[in-house]
Amino acid sequence: MIALLILMIGVAYLCGSLSSAIIVCRLFGLPDPRSSGSNNPGATNVYRLGGRIPAALVLVADILKGTLPVYTSYFLELSPPMLGMVAIAACLGHIFPLYFGFKGGKAVATAFGAMLPIGLDLAGMLIATWILVVFITGYSSLGAILAVGLAPLFTWFIKPVYTLPVAMLSLLIIFRHRENIQRLLTGKEGKVWAKGKVKE
């Protein structure tokens, strides 16, 4: 089982390392998201750079990077804590992509994809939280922080056995957003519909 866990952690990291934002931007002839807009290779920045279609492609691909390794590990009967390790590996691949100079994004969509196998009810609650926060405040980062922050609580009510791995994942994503938290506190965070050079 340990050997299988190590294998799936490696697979998850390599899947996560496929930076869909960079790949999609190259396919659509858009600027490199690592050096344009907010300099963050994620769906929100790609939306600013190229509009809805490229951003949607990035979002779907980033979600699948988390879903596929975790779903595969679930069917291989890895334990919940092990599933959490696989999920974290996928997110670390997104954050530190092997194929793109270890400069990646915030891994919010990949984390969401990793949580998706728990159930559509959890997915719906996370999406609703993000949409509500962004609609009220305009801050994508705040929506992500609050959604992942509430994810362990949501999971506790839905499938308590997965609360620990979800909490592990949530801590990673919140830590990754530490600069956003600082900018939110100082009023310097860019809003999701902002154009041009903004931080994300």
Short mmCIF file of C-alpha atoms in Angstrom, two decimals, residues 7-183:
data_model
loop_
_atom_site.label_atom_id
_atom_site.label_comp_id
_atom_site.label_asym_id
_atom_site.label_seq_id
_atom_site.Cartn_x
_atom_site.Cartn_y
_atom_site.Cartn_z
CA LEU A 7 3.24 5.96 -7.05
CA MET A 8 0.00 7.94 -6.88
CA ILE A 9 1.72 10.89 -5.20
CA GLY A 10 4.18 10.95 -8.11
CA VAL A 11 1.40 10.66 -10.68
CA ALA A 12 -0.60 13.41 -8.96
CA TYR A 13 2.38 15.76 -8.89
CA LEU A 14 3.14 15.19 -12.56
CA CYS A 15 -0.53 15.77 -13.47
CA GLY A 16 -0.57 18.94 -11.41
CA SER A 17 2.59 20.14 -13.15
CA LEU A 18 0.71 20.46 -16.44
CA SER A 19 0.09 24.21 -16.26
CA SER A 20 -3.09 24.57 -18.28
CA ALA A 21 -2.97 28.37 -18.07
CA ILE A 22 0.38 28.49 -19.83
CA ILE A 23 -0.61 25.83 -22.37
CA VAL A 24 -3.95 27.49 -23.20
CA CYS A 25 -2.37 30.93 -23.49
CA ARG A 26 0.16 29.55 -25.96
CA LEU A 27 -2.58 27.87 -27.99
CA PHE A 28 -4.61 31.10 -28.14
CA GLY A 29 -1.60 33.34 -28.75
CA LEU A 30 -2.04 35.15 -25.45
CA PRO A 31 0.72 36.62 -23.27
CA ASP A 32 2.44 34.36 -20.76
CA PRO A 33 0.22 34.52 -17.64
CA ARG A 34 3.32 34.32 -15.44
CA SER A 35 4.49 37.71 -16.66
CA SER A 36 1.23 39.42 -17.68
CA GLY A 37 -1.81 40.69 -15.81
CA SER A 38 -1.50 39.53 -12.21
CA ASN A 39 1.44 37.24 -13.08
CA ASN A 40 -0.58 34.31 -11.76
CA PRO A 41 -1.07 31.33 -14.11
CA GLY A 42 -4.68 30.64 -13.23
CA ALA A 43 -8.15 30.91 -14.74
CA THR A 44 -8.88 34.37 -13.31
CA ASN A 45 -5.79 35.89 -14.88
CA VAL A 46 -6.41 34.09 -18.17
CA TYR A 47 -9.93 35.55 -18.15
CA ARG A 48 -8.40 39.02 -17.90
CA LEU A 49 -5.93 38.27 -20.68
CA GLY A 50 -8.12 36.37 -23.13
CA GLY A 51 -11.75 36.25 -22.09
CA ARG A 52 -14.21 33.51 -21.21
CA ILE A 53 -13.32 30.62 -23.51
CA PRO A 54 -9.61 30.37 -22.64
CA ALA A 55 -10.42 30.88 -18.96
CA ALA A 56 -13.08 28.14 -19.05
CA LEU A 57 -10.63 25.71 -20.65
CA VAL A 58 -8.05 26.48 -17.97
CA LEU A 59 -10.63 26.05 -15.21
CA VAL A 60 -11.81 22.66 -16.46
CA ALA A 61 -8.27 21.38 -16.99
CA ASP A 62 -7.16 22.55 -13.55
CA ILE A 63 -10.13 20.82 -11.92
CA LEU A 64 -9.38 17.56 -13.73
CA LYS A 65 -5.77 17.67 -12.54
CA GLY A 66 -7.09 17.25 -9.00
CA THR A 67 -10.04 14.98 -9.71
CA LEU A 68 -8.36 12.26 -11.78
CA PRO A 69 -5.50 11.32 -9.40
CA VAL A 70 -7.75 11.41 -6.33
CA TYR A 71 -10.54 9.45 -8.00
CA THR A 72 -8.03 6.85 -9.19
CA SER A 73 -6.57 6.60 -5.69
CA TYR A 74 -10.06 6.20 -4.23
CA PHE A 75 -10.78 3.24 -6.50
CA LEU A 76 -7.40 1.78 -5.56
CA GLU A 77 -8.72 1.85 -1.97
CA LEU A 78 -6.22 4.24 -0.46
CA SER A 79 -7.25 5.49 2.98
CA PRO A 80 -8.67 9.01 3.50
CA PRO A 81 -5.38 10.42 4.89
CA MET A 82 -3.57 8.93 1.88
CA LEU A 83 -6.11 10.53 -0.44
CA GLY A 84 -5.27 13.82 1.25
CA MET A 85 -1.59 13.29 0.45
CA VAL A 86 -2.41 12.57 -3.20
CA ALA A 87 -4.57 15.70 -3.37
CA ILE A 88 -1.81 17.82 -1.86
CA ALA A 89 0.69 16.37 -4.36
CA ALA A 90 -1.57 17.43 -7.26
CA CYS A 91 -1.83 20.94 -5.82
CA LEU A 92 1.93 21.14 -5.23
CA GLY A 93 2.39 20.19 -8.87
CA HIS A 94 0.19 23.12 -9.85
CA ILE A 95 2.01 25.48 -7.48
CA PHE A 96 5.50 24.23 -8.42
CA PRO A 97 5.13 22.77 -11.94
CA LEU A 98 8.03 20.55 -12.97
CA TYR A 99 7.61 21.40 -16.67
CA PHE A 100 7.37 25.19 -16.30
CA GLY A 101 10.23 26.31 -14.08
CA PHE A 102 8.41 25.56 -10.81
CA LYS A 103 6.43 28.80 -11.14
CA GLY A 104 2.73 28.03 -10.86
CA GLY A 105 -0.59 29.27 -9.58
CA LYS A 106 -2.62 29.18 -6.38
CA ALA A 107 -4.14 25.69 -6.99
CA VAL A 108 -7.69 26.66 -6.03
CA ALA A 109 -9.33 24.89 -8.98
CA THR A 110 -7.06 21.86 -8.55
CA ALA A 111 -7.97 21.66 -4.86
CA PHE A 112 -11.64 21.90 -5.81
CA GLY A 113 -11.16 19.06 -8.27
CA ALA A 114 -9.47 16.99 -5.58
CA MET A 115 -12.49 17.49 -3.31
CA LEU A 116 -14.98 16.74 -6.09
CA PRO A 117 -14.96 12.93 -5.57
CA ILE A 118 -16.37 13.48 -2.07
CA GLY A 119 -19.68 14.44 -3.63
CA LEU A 120 -21.59 16.94 -5.71
CA ASP A 121 -23.21 18.34 -2.57
CA LEU A 122 -19.81 19.49 -1.29
CA ALA A 123 -18.94 20.84 -4.74
CA GLY A 124 -22.18 22.79 -4.85
CA MET A 125 -21.59 24.31 -1.42
CA LEU A 126 -18.05 25.37 -2.36
CA ILE A 127 -19.17 26.90 -5.66
CA ALA A 128 -22.09 28.69 -3.98
CA THR A 129 -19.77 30.12 -1.32
CA TRP A 130 -17.29 31.38 -3.91
CA ILE A 131 -19.98 32.90 -6.13
CA LEU A 132 -21.72 34.61 -3.21
CA VAL A 133 -18.51 36.14 -1.88
CA VAL A 134 -17.34 37.30 -5.32
CA PHE A 135 -20.78 38.72 -6.12
CA ILE A 136 -20.83 40.70 -2.89
CA THR A 137 -17.19 41.80 -2.73
CA GLY A 138 -15.71 41.37 -6.22
CA TYR A 139 -12.67 39.58 -4.78
CA SER A 140 -11.94 36.18 -6.31
CA SER A 141 -9.21 35.51 -3.77
CA LEU A 142 -11.53 36.19 -0.83
CA GLY A 143 -14.11 33.84 -2.32
CA ALA A 144 -11.48 31.13 -2.66
CA ILE A 145 -10.14 31.65 0.87
CA LEU A 146 -13.57 31.51 2.46
CA ALA A 147 -14.69 28.54 0.36
CA VAL A 148 -11.66 26.40 1.20
CA GLY A 149 -11.75 27.63 4.80
CA LEU A 150 -15.31 26.35 5.15
CA ALA A 151 -14.61 23.13 3.20
CA PRO A 152 -13.65 21.04 6.29
CA LEU A 153 -16.86 22.14 8.04
CA PHE A 154 -18.97 21.29 5.00
CA THR A 155 -17.21 17.92 4.73
CA TRP A 156 -17.85 17.16 8.40
CA PHE A 157 -21.60 17.37 7.78
CA ILE A 158 -21.47 15.43 4.50
CA LYS A 159 -18.80 12.72 4.90
CA PRO A 160 -16.93 13.15 8.21
CA VAL A 161 -14.29 10.52 7.35
CA TYR A 162 -12.81 12.93 4.78
CA THR A 163 -12.63 15.95 7.11
CA LEU A 164 -8.91 15.49 7.88
CA PRO A 165 -7.69 15.27 4.25
CA VAL A 166 -9.87 18.22 3.28
CA ALA A 167 -8.48 20.22 6.20
CA MET A 168 -4.95 19.37 5.06
CA LEU A 169 -5.77 20.65 1.59
CA SER A 170 -7.49 23.77 2.92
CA LEU A 171 -4.46 24.75 5.00
CA LEU A 172 -2.21 24.49 1.94
CA ILE A 173 -4.48 26.70 -0.19
CA ILE A 174 -4.94 29.30 2.55
CA PHE A 175 -1.16 29.40 3.10
CA ARG A 176 -0.70 29.89 -0.63
CA HIS A 177 -3.01 32.93 -0.40
CA ARG A 178 -1.08 34.62 2.43
CA GLU A 179 -0.07 37.55 0.20
CA ASN A 180 -3.69 37.97 -0.94
CA ILE A 181 -4.79 38.04 2.70
CA GLN A 182 -2.29 40.80 3.39
CA ARG A 183 -3.51 42.81 0.39
#
